[in-house]
Short mmCIF file of the C-alpha atoms (twelve columns), coordinates in Angstrom:
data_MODEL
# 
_entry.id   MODEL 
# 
loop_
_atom_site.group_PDB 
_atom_site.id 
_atom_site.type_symbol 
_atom_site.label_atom_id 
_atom_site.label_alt_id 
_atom_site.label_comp_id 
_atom_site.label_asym_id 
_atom_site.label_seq_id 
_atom_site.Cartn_x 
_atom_site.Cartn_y 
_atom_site.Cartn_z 
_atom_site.pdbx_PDB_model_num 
ATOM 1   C CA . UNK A 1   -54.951 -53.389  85.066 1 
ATOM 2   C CA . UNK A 2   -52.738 -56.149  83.304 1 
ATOM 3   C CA . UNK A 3   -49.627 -55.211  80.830 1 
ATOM 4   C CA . UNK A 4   -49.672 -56.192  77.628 1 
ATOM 5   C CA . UNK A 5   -46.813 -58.810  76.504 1 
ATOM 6   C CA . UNK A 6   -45.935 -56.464  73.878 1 
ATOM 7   C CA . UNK A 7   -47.224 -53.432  72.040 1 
ATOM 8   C CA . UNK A 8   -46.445 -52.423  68.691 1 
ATOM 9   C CA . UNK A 9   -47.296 -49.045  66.602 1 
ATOM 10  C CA . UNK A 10  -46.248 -48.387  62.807 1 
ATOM 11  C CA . UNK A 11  -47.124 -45.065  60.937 1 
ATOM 12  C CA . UNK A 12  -47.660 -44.396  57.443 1 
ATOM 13  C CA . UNK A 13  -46.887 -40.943  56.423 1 
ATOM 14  C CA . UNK A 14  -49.482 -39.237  53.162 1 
ATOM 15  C CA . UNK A 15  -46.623 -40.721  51.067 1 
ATOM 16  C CA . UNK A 16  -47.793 -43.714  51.895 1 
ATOM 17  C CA . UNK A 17  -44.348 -44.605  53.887 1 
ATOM 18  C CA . UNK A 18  -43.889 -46.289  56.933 1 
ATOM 19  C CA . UNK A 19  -41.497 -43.382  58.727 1 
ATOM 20  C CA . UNK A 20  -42.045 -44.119  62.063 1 
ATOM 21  C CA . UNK A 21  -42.009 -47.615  64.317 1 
ATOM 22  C CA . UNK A 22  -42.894 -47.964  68.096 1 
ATOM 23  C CA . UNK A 23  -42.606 -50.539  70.731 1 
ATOM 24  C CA . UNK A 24  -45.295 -48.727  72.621 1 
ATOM 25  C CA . UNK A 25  -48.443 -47.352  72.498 1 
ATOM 26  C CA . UNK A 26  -48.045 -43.890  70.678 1 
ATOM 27  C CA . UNK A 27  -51.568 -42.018  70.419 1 
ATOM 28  C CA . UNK A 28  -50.939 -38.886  68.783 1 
ATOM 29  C CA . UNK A 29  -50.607 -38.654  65.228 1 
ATOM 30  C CA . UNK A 30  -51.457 -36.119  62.142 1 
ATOM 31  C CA . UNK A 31  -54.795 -36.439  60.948 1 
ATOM 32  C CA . UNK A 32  -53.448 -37.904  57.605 1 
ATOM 33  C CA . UNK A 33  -50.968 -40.460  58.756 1 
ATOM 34  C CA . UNK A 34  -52.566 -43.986  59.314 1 
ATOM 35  C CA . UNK A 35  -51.921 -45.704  62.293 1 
ATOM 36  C CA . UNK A 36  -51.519 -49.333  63.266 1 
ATOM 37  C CA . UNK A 37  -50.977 -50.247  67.160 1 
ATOM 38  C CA . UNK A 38  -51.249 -54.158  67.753 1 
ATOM 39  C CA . UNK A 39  -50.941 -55.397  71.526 1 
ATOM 40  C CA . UNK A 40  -50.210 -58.963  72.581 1 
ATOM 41  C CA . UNK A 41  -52.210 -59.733  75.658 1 
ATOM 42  C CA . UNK A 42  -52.887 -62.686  78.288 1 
ATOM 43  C CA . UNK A 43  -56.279 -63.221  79.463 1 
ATOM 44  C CA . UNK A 44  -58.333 -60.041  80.368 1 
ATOM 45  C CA . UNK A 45  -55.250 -58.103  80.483 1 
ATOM 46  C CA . UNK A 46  -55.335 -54.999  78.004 1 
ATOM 47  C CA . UNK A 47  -53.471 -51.290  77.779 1 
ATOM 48  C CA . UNK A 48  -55.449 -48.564  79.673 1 
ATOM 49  C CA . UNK A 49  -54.207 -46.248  77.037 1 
ATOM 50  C CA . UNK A 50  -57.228 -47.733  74.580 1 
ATOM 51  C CA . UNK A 51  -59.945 -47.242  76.897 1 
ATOM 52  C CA . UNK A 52  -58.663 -43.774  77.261 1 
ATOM 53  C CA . UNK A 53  -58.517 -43.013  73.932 1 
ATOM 54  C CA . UNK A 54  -61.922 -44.611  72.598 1 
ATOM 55  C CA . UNK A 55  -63.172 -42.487  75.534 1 
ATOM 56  C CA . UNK A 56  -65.150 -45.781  76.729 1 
ATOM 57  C CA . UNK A 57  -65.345 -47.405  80.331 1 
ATOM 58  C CA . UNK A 58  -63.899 -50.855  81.824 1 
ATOM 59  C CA . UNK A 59  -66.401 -52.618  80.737 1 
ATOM 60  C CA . UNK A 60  -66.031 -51.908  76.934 1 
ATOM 61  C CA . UNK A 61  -61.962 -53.000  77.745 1 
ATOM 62  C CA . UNK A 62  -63.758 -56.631  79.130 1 
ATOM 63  C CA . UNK A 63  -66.129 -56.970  75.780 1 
ATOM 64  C CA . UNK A 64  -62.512 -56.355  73.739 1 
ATOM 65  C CA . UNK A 65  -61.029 -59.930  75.966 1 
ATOM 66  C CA . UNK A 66  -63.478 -61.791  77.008 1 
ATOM 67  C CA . UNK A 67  -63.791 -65.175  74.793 1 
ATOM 68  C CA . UNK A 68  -67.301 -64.084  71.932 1 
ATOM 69  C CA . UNK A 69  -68.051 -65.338  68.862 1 
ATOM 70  C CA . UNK A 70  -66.992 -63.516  66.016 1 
ATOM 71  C CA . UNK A 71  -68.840 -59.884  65.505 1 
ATOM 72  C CA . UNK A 72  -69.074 -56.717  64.046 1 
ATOM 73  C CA . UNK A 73  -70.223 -53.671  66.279 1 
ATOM 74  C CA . UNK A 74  -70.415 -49.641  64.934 1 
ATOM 75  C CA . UNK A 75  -69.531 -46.702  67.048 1 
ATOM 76  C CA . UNK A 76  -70.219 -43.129  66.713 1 
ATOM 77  C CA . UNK A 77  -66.449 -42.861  65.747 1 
ATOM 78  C CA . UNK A 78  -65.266 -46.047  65.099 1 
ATOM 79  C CA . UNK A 79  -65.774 -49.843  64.577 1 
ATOM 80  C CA . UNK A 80  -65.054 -52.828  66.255 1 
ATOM 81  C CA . UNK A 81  -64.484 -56.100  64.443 1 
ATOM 82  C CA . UNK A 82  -63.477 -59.285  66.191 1 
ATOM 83  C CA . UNK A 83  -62.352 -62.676  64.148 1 
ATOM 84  C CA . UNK A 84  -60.586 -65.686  65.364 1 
ATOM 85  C CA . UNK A 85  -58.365 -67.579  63.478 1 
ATOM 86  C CA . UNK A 86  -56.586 -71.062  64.268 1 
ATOM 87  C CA . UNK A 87  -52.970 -71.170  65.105 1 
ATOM 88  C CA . UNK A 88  -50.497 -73.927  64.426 1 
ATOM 89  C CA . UNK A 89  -51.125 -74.801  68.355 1 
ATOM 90  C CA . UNK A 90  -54.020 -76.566  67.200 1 
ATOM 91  C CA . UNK A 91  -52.052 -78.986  65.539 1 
ATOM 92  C CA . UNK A 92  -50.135 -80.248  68.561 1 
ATOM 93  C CA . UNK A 93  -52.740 -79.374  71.454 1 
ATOM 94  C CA . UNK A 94  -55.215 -82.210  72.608 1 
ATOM 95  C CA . UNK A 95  -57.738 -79.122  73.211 1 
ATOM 96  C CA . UNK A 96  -58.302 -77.420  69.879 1 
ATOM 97  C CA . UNK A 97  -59.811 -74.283  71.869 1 
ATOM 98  C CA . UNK A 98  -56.193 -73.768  73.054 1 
ATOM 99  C CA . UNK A 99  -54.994 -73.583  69.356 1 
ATOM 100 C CA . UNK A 100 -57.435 -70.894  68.452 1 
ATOM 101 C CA . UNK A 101 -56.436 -67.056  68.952 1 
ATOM 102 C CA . UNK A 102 -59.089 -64.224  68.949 1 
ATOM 103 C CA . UNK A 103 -58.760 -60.947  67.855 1 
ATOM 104 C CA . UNK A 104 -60.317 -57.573  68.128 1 
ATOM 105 C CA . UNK A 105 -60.024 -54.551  65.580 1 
ATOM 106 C CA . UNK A 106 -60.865 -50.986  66.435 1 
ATOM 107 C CA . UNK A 107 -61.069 -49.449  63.401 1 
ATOM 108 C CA . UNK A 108 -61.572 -45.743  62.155 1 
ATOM 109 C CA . UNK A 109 -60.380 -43.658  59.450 1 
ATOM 110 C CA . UNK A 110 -56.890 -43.209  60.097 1 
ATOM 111 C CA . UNK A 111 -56.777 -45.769  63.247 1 
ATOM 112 C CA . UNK A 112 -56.336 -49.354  63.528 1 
ATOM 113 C CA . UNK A 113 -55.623 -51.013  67.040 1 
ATOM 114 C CA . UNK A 114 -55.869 -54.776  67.127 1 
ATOM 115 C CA . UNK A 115 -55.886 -56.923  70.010 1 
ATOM 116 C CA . UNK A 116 -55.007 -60.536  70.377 1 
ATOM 117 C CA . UNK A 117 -55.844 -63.115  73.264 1 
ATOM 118 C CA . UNK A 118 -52.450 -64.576  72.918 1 
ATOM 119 C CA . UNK A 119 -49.479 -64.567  70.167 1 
ATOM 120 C CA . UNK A 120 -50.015 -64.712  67.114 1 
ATOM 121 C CA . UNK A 121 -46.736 -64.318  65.055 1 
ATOM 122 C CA . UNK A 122 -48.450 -63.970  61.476 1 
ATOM 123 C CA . UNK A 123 -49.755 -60.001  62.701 1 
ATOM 124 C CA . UNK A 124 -45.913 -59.794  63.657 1 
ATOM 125 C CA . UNK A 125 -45.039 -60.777  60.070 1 
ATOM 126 C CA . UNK A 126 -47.775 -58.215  58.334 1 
ATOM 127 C CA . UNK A 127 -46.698 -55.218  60.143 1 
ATOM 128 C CA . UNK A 128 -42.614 -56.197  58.977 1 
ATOM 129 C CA . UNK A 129 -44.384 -56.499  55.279 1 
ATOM 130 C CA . UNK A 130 -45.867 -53.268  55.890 1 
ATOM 131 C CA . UNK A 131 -42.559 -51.798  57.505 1 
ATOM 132 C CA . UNK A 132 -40.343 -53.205  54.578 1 
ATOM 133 C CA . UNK A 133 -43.058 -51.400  51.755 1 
ATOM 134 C CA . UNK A 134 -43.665 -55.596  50.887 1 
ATOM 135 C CA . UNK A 135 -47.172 -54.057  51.239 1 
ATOM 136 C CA . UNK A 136 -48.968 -51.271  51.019 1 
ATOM 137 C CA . UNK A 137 -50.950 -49.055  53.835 1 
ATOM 138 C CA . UNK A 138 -52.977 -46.914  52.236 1 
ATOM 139 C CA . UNK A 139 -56.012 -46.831  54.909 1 
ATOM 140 C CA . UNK A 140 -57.093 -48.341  57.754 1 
ATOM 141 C CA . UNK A 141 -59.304 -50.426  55.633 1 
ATOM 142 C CA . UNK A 142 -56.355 -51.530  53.675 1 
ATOM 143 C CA . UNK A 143 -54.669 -52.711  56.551 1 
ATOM 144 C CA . UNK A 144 -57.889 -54.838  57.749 1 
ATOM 145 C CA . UNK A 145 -58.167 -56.299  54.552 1 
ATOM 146 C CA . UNK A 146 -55.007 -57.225  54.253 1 
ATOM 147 C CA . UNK A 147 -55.118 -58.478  57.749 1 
ATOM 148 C CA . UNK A 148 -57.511 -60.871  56.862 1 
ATOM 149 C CA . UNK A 149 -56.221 -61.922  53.809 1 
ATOM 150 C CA . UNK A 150 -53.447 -63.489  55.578 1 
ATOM 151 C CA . UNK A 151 -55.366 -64.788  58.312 1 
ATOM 152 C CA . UNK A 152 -57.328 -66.889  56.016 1 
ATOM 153 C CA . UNK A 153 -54.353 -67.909  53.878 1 
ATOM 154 C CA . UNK A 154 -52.786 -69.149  57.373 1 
ATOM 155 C CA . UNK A 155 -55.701 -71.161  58.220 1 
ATOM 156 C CA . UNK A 156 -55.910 -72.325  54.668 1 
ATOM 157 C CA . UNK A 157 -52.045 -74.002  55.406 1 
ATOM 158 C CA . UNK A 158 -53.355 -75.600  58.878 1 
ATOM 159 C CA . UNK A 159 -56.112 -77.261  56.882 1 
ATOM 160 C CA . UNK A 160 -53.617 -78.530  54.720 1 
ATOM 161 C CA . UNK A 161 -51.156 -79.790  57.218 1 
ATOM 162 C CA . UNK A 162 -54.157 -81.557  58.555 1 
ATOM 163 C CA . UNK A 163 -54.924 -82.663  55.076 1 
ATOM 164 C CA . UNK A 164 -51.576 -84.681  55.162 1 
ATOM 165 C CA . UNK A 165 -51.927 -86.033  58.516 1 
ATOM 166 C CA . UNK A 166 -54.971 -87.543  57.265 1 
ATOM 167 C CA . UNK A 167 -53.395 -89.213  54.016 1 
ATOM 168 C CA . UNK A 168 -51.028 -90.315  56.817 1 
ATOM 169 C CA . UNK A 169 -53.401 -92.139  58.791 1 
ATOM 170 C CA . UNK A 170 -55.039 -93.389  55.534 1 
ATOM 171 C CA . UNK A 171 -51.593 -94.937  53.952 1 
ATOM 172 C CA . UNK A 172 -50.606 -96.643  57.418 1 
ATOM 173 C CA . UNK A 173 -54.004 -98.337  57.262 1 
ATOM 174 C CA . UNK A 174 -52.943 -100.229 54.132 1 
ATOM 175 C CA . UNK A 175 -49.137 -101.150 55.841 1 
ATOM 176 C CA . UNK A 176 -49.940 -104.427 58.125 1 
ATOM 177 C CA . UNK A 177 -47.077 -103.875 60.507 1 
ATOM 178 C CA . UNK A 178 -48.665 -100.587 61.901 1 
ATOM 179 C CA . UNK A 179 -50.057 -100.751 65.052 1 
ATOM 180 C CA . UNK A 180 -53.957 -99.958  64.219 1 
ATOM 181 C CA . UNK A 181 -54.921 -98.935  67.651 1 
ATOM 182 C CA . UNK A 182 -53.967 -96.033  67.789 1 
ATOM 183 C CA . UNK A 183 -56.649 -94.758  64.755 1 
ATOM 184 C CA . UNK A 184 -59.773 -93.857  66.267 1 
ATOM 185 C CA . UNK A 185 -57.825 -91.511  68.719 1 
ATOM 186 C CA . UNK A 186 -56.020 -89.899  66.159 1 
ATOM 187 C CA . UNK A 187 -59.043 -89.650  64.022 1 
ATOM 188 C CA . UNK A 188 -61.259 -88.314  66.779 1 
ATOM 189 C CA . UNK A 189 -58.624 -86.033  67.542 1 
ATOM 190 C CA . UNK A 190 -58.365 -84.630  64.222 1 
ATOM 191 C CA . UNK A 191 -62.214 -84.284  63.909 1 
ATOM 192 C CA . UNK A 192 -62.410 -81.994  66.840 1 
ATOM 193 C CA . UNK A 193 -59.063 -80.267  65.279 1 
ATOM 194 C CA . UNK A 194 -61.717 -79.811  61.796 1 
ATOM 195 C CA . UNK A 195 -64.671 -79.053  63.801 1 
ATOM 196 C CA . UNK A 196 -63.268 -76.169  65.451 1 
ATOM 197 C CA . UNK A 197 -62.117 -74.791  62.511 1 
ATOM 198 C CA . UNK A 198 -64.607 -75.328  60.896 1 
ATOM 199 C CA . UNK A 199 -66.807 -73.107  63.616 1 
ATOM 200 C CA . UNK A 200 -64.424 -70.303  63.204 1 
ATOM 201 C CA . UNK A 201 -64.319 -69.831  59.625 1 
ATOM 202 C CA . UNK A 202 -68.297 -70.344  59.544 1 
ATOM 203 C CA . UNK A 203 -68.330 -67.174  61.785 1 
ATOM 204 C CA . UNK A 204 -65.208 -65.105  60.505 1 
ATOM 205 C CA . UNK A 205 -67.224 -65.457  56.881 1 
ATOM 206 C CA . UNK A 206 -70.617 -63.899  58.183 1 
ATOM 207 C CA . UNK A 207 -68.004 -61.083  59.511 1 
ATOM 208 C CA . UNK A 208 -66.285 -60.068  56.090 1 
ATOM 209 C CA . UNK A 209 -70.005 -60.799  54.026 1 
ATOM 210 C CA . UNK A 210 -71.427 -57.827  56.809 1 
ATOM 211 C CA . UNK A 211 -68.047 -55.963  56.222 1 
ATOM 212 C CA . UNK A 212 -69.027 -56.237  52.443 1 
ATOM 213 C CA . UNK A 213 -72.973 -55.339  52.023 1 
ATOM 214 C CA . UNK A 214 -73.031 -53.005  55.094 1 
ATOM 215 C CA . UNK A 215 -72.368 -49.001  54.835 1 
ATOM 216 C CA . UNK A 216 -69.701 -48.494  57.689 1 
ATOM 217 C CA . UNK A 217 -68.402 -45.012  57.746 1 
ATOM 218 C CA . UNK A 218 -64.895 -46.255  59.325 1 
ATOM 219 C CA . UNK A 219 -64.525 -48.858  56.681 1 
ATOM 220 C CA . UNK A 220 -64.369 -48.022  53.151 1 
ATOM 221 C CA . UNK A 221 -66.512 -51.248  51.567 1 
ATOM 222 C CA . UNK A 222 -64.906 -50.544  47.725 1 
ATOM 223 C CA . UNK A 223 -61.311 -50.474  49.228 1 
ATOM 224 C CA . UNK A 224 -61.851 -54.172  50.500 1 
ATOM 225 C CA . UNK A 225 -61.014 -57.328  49.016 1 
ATOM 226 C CA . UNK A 226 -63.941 -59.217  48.293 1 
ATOM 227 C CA . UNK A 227 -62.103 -62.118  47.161 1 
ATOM 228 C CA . UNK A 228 -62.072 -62.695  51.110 1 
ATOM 229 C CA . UNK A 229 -65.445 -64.387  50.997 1 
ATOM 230 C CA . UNK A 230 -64.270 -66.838  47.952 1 
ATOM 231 C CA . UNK A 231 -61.558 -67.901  49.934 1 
ATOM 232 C CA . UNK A 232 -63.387 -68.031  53.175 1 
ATOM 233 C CA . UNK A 233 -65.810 -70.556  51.443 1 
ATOM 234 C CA . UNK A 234 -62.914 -72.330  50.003 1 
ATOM 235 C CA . UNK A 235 -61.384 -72.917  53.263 1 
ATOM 236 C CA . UNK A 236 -64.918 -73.905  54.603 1 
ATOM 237 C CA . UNK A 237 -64.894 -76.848  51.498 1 
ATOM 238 C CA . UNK A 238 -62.037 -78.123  52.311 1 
ATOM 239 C CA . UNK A 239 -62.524 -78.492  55.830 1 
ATOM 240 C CA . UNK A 240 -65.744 -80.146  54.949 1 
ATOM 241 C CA . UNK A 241 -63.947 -82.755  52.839 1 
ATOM 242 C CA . UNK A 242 -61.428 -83.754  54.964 1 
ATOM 243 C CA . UNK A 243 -64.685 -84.710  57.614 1 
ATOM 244 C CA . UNK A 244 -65.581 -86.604  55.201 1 
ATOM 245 C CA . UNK A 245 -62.357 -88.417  54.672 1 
ATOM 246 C CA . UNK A 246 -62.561 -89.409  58.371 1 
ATOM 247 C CA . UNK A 247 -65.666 -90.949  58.240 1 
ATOM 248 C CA . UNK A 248 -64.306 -93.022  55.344 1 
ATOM 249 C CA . UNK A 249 -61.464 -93.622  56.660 1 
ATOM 250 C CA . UNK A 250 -63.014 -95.198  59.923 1 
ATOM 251 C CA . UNK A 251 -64.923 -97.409  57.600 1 
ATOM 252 C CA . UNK A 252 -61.963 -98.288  55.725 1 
ATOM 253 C CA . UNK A 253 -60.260 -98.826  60.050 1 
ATOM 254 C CA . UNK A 254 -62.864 -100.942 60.530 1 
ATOM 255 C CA . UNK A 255 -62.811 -103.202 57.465 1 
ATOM 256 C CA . UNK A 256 -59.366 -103.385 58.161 1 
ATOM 257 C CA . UNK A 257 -59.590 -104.641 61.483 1 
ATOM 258 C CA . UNK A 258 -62.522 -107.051 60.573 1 
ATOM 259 C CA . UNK A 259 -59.993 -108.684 58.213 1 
ATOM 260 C CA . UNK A 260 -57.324 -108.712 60.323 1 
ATOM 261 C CA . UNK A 261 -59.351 -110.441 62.422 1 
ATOM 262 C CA . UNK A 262 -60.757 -112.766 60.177 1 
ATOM 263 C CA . UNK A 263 -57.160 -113.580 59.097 1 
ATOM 264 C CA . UNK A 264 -56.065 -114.190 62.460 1 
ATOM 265 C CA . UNK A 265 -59.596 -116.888 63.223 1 
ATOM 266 C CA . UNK A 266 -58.388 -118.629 59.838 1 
ATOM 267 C CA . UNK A 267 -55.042 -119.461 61.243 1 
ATOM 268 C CA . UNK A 268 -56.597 -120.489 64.251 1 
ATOM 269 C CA . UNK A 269 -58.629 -122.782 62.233 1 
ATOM 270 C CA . UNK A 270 -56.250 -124.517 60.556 1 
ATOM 271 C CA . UNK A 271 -53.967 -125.083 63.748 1 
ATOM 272 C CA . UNK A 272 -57.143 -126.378 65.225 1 
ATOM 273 C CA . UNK A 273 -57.706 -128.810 62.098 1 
ATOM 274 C CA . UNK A 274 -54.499 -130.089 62.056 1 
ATOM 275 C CA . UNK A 275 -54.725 -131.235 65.899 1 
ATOM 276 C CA . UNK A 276 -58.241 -132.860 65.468 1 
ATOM 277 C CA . UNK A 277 -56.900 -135.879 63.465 1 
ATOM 278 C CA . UNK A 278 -53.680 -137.111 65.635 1 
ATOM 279 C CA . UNK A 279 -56.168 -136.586 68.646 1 
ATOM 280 C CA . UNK A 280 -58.843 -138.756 67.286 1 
ATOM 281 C CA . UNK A 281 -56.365 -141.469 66.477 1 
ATOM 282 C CA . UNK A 282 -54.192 -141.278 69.745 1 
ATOM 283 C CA . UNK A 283 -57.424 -141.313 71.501 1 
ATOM 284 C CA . UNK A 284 -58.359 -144.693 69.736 1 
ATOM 285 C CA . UNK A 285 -55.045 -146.050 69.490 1 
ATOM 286 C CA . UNK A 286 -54.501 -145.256 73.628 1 
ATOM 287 C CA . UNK A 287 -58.186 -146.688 74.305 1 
ATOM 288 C CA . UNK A 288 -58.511 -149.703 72.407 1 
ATOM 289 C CA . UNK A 289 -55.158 -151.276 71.152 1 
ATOM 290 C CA . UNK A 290 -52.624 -152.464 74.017 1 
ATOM 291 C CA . UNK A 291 -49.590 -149.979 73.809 1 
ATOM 292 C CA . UNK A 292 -46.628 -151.695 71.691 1 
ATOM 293 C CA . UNK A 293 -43.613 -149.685 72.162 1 
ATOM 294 C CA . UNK A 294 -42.577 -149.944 68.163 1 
ATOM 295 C CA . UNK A 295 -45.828 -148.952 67.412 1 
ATOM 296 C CA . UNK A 296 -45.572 -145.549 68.952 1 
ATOM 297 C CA . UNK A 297 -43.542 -143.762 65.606 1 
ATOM 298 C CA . UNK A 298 -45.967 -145.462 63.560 1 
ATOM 299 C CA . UNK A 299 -48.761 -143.472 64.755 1 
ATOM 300 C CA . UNK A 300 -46.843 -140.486 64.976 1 
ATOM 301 C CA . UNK A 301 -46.078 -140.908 61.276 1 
ATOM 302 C CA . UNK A 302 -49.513 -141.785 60.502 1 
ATOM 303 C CA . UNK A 303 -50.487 -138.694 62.860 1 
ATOM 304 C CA . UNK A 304 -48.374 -136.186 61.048 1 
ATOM 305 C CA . UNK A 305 -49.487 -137.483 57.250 1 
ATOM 306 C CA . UNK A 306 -52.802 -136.763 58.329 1 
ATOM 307 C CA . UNK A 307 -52.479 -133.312 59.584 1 
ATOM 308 C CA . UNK A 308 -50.906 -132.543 56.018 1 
ATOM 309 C CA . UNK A 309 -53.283 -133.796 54.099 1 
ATOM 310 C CA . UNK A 310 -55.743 -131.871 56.185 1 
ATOM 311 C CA . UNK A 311 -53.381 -128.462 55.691 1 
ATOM 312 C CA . UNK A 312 -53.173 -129.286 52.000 1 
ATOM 313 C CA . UNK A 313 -57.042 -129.910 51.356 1 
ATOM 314 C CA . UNK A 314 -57.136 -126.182 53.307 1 
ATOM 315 C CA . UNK A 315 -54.294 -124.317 51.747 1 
ATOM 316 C CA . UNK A 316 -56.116 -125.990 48.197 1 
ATOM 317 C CA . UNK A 317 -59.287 -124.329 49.085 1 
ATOM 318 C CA . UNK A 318 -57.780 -120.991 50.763 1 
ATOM 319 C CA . UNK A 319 -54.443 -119.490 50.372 1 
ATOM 320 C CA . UNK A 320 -52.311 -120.241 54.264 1 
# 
């Protein structure tokens, strides 16, 4: 068996204080005192100690790890929740799966143990808020709930940082001295950024709407905030309009580029106009008239009077 990065154990006292603060596994507790262990783990890596004391074999430690969608499952004696939630990896990683964290709650009465695939600083910062009295531990289902409260507020801020990327992207569009080929990378990036998200908060709602119309004897249903959904679907909209945005603002990429181009083929044009006339009449003038030397600057004049008449006659009819 694998060590965990780090372990971490708080307990709350029945006056509701946080009187006690471990960086290790500690099992034993009264039966009124709520505990909250979270371990950091890599890969399938995971603390014998919570096999042991779930009473449960290997292969319930490998269901905790191993990479699932989003579930609830009861126990006899407790329950186990898993969520995922995006980090601010996702934001910097070309793979969006390596931005995404998963983690698994054994709840009960008194007991909360949560496991993560990898850090994730934000538990880090609820278990200081719930050290400091910032928050308050009343239950094990108070600590879940407030667990994903701040989950989904964290993901909320990713979408948002992705929000501005996107207004980004769409203001460079309008500025002609950005380099445009770089768009439909950064746009396909960011829609696999959205799409994963997307998945997760799709699944991590059908979690907390069980959580909420189930009967779960480890998790007390009128203790838990249901503004979780509301802000779960909230999330979910605004992921959903920033696709959107992408799709319009590949439209708006192409019609960019199409008048770029179309810019670019006019000034072609009129290069290309002014050089018909002077080679029509040095063509003439070199077949058909015997080459005087002082005539030479009088077609040239002649030449370069024509080509501005021809620019004129163009600039007249379209802006240069």
């Amino acid at each position: 068996m694998g060590e965990a990065v780090m372990v971490r154990t708080i307990i709350l006292d029945v006056d509701k204080n946080v009187t006690h603060r471990y960086d290790k596994y500690a099992r034993r507790t009264d039966l009124e005192d709520v505990r909250w262990t979270h371990l950091k783990i890599e890969e399938d890596n995971v603390v014998d100690a919570v096999v042991d004391e779930m009473d449960q074999t290997e292969a319930f430690e490998e269901d905790l790890v191993e990479d699932q969608r989003p579930r609830i499952t009861p126990f006899y004696s407790y329950t186990v929740v898993v969520i995922k939630a995006p980090t601010r990896r996702i934001l910097t990683e070309r793979d969006p799966d390596r931005g995404v964290v998963q983690i698994s709650i054994i709840i009960s009465r008194n007991k909360i143990i949560s496991i993560s695939s990898s850090d994730f600083d934000l538990i880090d910062m609820v278990m200081d808020s719930f050290q400091s009295m910032k928050l308050r531990m009343g239950s094990s289902t108070d600590v879940l709930s407030t667990l994903l409260d701040e989950i989904i507020e964290y993901s909320i801020d990713i979408i948002e940082e992705i929000e501005r990327e996107i207004d980004r992207i769409e203001i460079g569009l309008a500025d002609t001295s950005v380099d445009m080929g770089t768009v439909p990378s950064k746009v396909q990036n960011l829609r696999e950024k959205l799409l994963a998200i997307n998945k997760i908060l799709r699944a991590d709602l059908e979690v907390v709407r069980e959580i909420l119309q189930q009967e779960s004897p480890h998790i007390e249903t009128q203790r838990f905030k249901r503004h979780l959904e509301d802000r779960l679907l909230y999330a979910i909209d605004l992921v959903e309009t920033e696709r959107e945005t992408l799709s319009g603002i590949m439209n708006l990429y192409l019609s960019a580029l199409s008048n770029r181009m179309n810019e670019n083929m006019y000034r072609l044009t009129l290069v290309g106009a002014a050089l018909i006339v002077p080679t029509l009449v040095a063509s003439i003038f070199g077949m058909n008239v015997e080459l005087p030397r002082l005539g030479f600057w009088t077609i040239m004049l002649i030449s370069v009077i024509l080509s501005g008449v021809m620019l004129t006659i163009l600039k007249v009819i379209r802006g240069f």
